[in-house]
Short mmCIF file of C-alpha atoms in Angstrom, two decimals:
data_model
loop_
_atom_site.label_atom_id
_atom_site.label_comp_id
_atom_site.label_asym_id
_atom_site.label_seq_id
_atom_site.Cartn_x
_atom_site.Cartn_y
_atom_site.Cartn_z
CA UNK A 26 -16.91 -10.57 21.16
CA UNK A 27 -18.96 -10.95 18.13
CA UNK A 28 -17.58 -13.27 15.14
CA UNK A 29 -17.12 -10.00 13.26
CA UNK A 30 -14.69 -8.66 16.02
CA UNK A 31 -12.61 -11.66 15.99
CA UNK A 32 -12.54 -11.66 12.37
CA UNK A 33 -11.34 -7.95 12.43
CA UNK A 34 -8.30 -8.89 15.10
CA UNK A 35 -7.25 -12.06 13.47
CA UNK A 36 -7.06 -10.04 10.04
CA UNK A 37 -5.48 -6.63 11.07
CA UNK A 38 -2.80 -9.23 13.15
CA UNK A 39 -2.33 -11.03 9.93
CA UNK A 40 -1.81 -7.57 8.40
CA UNK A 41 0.57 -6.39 10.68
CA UNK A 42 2.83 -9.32 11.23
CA UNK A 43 3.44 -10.14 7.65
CA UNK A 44 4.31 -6.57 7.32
CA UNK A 45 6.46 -6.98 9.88
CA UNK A 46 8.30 -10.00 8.36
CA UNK A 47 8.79 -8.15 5.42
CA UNK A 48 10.33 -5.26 7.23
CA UNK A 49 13.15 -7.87 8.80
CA UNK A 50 13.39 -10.38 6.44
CA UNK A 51 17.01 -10.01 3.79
CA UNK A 52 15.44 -12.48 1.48
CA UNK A 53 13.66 -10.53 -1.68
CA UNK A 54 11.04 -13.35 -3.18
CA UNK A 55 10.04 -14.25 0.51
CA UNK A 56 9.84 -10.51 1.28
CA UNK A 57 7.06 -10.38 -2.25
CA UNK A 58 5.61 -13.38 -1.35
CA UNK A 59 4.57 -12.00 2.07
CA UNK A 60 3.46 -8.45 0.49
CA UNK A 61 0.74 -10.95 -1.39
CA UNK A 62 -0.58 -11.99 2.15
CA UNK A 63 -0.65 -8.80 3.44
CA UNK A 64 -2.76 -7.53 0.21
CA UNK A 65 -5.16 -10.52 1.02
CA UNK A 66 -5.55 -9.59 4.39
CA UNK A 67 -6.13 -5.70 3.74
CA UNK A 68 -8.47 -6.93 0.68
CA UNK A 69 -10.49 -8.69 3.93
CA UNK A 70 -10.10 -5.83 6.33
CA UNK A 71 -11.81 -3.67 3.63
CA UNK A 72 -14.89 -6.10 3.43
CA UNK A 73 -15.18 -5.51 7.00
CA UNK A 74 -15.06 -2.08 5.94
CA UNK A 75 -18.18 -2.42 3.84
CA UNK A 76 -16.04 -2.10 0.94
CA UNK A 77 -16.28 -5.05 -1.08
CA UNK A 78 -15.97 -3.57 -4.22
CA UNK A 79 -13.02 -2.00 -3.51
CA UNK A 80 -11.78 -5.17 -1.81
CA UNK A 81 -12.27 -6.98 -4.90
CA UNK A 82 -10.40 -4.61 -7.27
CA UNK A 83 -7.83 -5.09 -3.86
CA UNK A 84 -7.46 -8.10 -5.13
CA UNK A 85 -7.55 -7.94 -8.95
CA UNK A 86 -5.38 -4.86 -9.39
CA UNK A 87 -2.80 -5.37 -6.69
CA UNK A 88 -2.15 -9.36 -6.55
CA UNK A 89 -2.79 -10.06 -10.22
CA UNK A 90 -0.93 -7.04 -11.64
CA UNK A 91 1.28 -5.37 -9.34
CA UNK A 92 2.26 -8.46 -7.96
CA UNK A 93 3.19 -10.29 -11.20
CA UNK A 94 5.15 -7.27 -12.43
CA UNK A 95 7.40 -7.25 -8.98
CA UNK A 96 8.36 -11.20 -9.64
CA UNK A 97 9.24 -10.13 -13.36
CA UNK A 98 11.13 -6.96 -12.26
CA UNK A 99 12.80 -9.24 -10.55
CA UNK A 100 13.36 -12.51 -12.52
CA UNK A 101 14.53 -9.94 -15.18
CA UNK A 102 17.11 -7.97 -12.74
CA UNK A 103 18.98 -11.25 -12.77
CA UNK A 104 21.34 -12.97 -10.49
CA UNK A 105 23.90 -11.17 -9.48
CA UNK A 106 21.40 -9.14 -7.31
CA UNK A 107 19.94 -11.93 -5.38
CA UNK A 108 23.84 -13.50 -4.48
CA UNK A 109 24.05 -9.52 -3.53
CA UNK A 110 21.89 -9.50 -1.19
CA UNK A 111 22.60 -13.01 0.61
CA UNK A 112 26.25 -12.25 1.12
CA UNK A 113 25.48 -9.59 3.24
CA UNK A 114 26.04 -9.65 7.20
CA UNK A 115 23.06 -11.47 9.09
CA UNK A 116 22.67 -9.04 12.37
CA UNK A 117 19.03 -8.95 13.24
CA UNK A 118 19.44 -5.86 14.55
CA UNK A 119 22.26 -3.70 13.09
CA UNK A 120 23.20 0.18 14.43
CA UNK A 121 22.93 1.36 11.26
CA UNK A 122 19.16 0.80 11.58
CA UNK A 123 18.61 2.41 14.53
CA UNK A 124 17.42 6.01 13.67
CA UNK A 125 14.88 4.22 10.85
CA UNK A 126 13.68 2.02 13.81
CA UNK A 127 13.47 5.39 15.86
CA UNK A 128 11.86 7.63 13.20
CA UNK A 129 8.80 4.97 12.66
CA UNK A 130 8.12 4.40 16.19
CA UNK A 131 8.39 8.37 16.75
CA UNK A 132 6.13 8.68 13.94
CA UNK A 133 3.36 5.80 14.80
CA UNK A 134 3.61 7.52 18.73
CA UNK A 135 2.55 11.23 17.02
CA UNK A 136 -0.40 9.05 15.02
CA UNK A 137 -1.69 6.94 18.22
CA UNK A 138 -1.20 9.74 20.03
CA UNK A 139 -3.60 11.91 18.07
CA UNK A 140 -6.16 8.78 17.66
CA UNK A 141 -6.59 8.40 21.48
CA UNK A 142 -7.00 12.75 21.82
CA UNK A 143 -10.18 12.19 19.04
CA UNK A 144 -13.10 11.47 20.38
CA UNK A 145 -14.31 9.54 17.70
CA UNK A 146 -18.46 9.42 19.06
CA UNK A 147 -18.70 13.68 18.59
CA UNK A 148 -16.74 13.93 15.26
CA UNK A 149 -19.15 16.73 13.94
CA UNK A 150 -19.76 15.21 10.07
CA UNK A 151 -20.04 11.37 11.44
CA UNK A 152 -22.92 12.51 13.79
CA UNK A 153 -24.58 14.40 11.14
CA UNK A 154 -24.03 11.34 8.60
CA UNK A 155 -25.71 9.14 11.34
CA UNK A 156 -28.42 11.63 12.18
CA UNK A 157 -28.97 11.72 8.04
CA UNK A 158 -29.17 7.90 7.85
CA UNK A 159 -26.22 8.23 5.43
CA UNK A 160 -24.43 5.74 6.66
CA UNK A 161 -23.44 2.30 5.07
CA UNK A 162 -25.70 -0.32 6.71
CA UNK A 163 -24.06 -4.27 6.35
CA UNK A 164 -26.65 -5.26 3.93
CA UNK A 165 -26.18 -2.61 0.85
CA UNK A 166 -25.67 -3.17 -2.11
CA UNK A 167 -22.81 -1.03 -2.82
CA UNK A 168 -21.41 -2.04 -6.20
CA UNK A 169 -24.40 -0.28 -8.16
CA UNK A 170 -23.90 2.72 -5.87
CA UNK A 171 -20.48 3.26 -6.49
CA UNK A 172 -20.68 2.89 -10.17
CA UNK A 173 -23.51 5.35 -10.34
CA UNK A 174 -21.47 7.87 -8.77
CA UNK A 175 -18.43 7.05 -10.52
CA UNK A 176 -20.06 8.44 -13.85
CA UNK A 177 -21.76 11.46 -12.45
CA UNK A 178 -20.29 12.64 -9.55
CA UNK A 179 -16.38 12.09 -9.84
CA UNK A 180 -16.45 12.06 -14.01
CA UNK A 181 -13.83 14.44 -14.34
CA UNK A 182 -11.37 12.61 -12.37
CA UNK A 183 -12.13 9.41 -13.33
CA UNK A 184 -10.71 10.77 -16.80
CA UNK A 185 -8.33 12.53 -15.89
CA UNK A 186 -7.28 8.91 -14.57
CA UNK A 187 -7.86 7.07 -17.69
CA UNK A 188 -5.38 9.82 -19.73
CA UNK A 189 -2.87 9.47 -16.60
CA UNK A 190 -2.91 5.40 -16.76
CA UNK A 191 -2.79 5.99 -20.85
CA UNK A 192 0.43 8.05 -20.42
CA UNK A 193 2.15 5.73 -17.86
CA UNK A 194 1.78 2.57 -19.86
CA UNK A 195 3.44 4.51 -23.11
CA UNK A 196 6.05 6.16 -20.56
CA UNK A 197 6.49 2.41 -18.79
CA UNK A 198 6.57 0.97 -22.44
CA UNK A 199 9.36 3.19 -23.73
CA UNK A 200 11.63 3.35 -20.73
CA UNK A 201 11.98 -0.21 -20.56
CA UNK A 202 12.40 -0.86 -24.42
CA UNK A 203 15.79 -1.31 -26.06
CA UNK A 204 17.70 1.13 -26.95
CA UNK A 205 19.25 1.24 -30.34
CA UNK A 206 21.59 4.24 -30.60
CA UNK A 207 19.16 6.91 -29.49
CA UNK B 11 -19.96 -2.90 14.32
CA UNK B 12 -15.76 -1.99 14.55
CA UNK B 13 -15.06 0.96 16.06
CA UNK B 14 -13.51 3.70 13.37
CA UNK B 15 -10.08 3.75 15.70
CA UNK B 16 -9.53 0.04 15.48
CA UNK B 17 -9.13 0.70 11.53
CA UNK B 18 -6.89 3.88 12.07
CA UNK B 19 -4.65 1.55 14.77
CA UNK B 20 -4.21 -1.09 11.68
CA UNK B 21 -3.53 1.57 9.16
CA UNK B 22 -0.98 3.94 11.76
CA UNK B 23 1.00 0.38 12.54
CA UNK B 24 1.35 -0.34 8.58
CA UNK B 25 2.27 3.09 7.65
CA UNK B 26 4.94 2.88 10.46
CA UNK B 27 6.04 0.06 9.22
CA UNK B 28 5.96 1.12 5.68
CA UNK B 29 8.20 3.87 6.64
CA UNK B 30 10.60 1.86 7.94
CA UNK B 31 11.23 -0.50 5.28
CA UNK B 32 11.57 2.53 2.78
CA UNK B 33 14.20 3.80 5.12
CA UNK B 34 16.47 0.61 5.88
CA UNK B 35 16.11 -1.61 2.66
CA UNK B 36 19.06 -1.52 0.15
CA UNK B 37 17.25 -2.88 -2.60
CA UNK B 38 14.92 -0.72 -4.88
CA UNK B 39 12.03 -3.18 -5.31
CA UNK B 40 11.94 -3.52 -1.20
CA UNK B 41 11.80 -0.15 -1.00
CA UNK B 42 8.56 -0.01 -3.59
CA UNK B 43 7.18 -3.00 -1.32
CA UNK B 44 7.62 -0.61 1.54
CA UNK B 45 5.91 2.56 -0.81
CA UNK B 46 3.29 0.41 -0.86
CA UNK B 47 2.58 -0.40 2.42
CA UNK B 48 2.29 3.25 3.14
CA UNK B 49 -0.35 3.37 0.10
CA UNK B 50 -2.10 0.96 1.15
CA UNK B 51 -2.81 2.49 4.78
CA UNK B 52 -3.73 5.60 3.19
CA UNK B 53 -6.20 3.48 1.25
CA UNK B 54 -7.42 1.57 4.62
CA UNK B 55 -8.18 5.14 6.14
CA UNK B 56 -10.09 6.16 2.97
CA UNK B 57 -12.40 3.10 3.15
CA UNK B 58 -12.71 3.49 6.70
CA UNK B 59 -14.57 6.68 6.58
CA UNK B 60 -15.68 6.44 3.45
CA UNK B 61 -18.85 4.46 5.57
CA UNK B 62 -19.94 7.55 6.95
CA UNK B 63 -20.73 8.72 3.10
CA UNK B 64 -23.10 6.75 1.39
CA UNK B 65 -24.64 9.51 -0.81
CA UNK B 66 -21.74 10.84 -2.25
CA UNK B 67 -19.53 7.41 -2.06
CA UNK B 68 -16.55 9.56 -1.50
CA UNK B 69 -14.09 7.55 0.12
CA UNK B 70 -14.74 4.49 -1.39
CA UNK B 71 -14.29 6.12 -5.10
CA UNK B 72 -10.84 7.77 -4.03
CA UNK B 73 -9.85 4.19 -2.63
CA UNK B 74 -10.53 3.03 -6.06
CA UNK B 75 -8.68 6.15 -7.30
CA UNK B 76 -5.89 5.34 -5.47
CA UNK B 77 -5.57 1.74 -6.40
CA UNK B 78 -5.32 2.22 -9.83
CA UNK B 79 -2.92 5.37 -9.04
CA UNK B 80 -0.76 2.59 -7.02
CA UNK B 81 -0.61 0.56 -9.90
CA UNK B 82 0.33 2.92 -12.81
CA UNK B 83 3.40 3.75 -10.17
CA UNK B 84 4.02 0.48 -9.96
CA UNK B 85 4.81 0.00 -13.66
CA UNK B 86 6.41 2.78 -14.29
CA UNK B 87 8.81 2.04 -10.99
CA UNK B 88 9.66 -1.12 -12.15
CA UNK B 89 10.75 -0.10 -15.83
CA UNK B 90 13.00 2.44 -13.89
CA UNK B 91 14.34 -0.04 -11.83
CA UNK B 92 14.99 -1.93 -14.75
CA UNK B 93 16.79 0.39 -16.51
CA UNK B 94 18.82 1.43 -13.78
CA UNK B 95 20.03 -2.45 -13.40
CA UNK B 96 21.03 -2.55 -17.02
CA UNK B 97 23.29 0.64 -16.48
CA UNK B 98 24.67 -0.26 -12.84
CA UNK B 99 24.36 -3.97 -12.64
CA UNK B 100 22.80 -3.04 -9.01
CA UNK B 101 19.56 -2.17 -7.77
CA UNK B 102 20.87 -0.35 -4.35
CA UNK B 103 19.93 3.05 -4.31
CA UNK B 104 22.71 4.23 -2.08
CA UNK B 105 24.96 2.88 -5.03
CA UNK B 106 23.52 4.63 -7.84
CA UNK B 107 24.66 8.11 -7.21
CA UNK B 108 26.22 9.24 -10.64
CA UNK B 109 24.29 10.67 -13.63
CA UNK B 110 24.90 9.49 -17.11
CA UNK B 111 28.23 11.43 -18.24
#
């Protein structure tokens, strides 16, 4: 057990039992509350991952703007929803649930099932990676790396995602405006 | 180093659960907690092989992709939602099952 190993279990438990207290818990600001824990956690996992960049913009993107627009979407969608959702009946486990709770354990037995038939040391492209030294060693510096490629390698779809974020904020901006007789 | 499987175990167990929050929630910003989740395993996959490709940088870029993706949903989801409270006075999505005339 290696501190890196511990680090990975404590994380990926912290992962899966806040997700797990979101998928039981009725009440809706402790349900985003524990969505931001969860985003921290994955934002570690993906260090772990040699990812930090993409850990950080985990953490800049999701918690500082998705998050913030979920506790406005709901501060704005007012009372009556949150008295709405309190009044309801308090069964842990309700029968109406059930095929849900059945459909996402048949689903994550078809996905475990299919991890433990891969045999994950003869994968064909990560031997040839390893063989080709092309794999991400603890101490790169990725950041540089990643920007390089962003602007040569994937330039067309990194705009094609600027003009897709450019038409969601004016399609975001005019949903949500007032309406005046239109 | 982690194995590759330990990361597809994490991200299997959040899309799962994922999946079942978008299926039992009656509340339409739950339910985009719950799209999330599934987004965000998707995401934990990409970065998890994305270490087998430091040339191209592949999965890493599409995890970056796919953030930003994640977000623009995000806030165009939540003008819907507010729209749809305005004209319902609910957010439930089994209740809003009429068009507009």
């Amino acid at each position: 057990m290696t501190m890196v190993k511990i680090m990975f279990y404590l994380l990926g438990f912290i992962v899966l039992a806040s997700a797990l207290f979101i998928a039981t818990s009725k009440n809706l600001v402790r349900t985003i509350f524990m969505f931001f824990v969860t985003l921290m956690a994955l934002a570690g996992l993906y260090v772990l991952a040699l990812a930090d960049f993409i850990a950080i913009t985990q953490i800049v993107v999701y918690v500082g703007g998705v998050l913030v627009l979920m506790i406005f979407a709901f501060m704005l969608s007012g009372r009556e929803t949150l008295a709405n959702l309190e009044g309801r009946q308090n069964h842990f486990v309700s029968i109406s649930k059930l095929p849900a709770f059945l459909l996402a354990i048949a689903f994550f037995i078809v996905i475990v099932n299919i991890l433990f038939r891969t045999d994950f040391n003869s994968l064909p492209w990560v031997n040839d990676a390893i063989a080709q030294k092309n794999v991400i060693a603890p101490n790169d510096a990725m950041t540089g790396n990643i920007g390089v490629s962003l602007i040569t390698r994937y330039l067309l779809p990194f705009e094609i995602l600027s003009i897709l974020l450019l038409a969601a904020l004016v399609g975001a901006a005019h949903i949500s405006r007032k309406e005046q007789g239109a | 180093m982690i194995n590759l499987s330990d990361f597809l175990l994490v991200s299997a167990g959040l899309f799962c659960i994922g999946l079942y929050v978008i299926l039992t929630k009656r509340n339409s910003i739950q339910v985009l907690i719950g799209i999330e989740l599934m987004l965000n395993a998707a995401i934990l996959n990409l970065v998890a092989f994305g270490k087998y490709d430091k040339i191209s940088n592949g999965g890493q870029t599409f995890a970056l992709f796919a953030i930003v993706l994640a977000a623009a949903t995000t806030a165009v989801a939540l003008a819907i939602i507010l729209n749809v409270y305005k004209k319902y006075k609910t957010i439930d999505p089994g209740k809003t099952d009429h068009l507009k005339d």
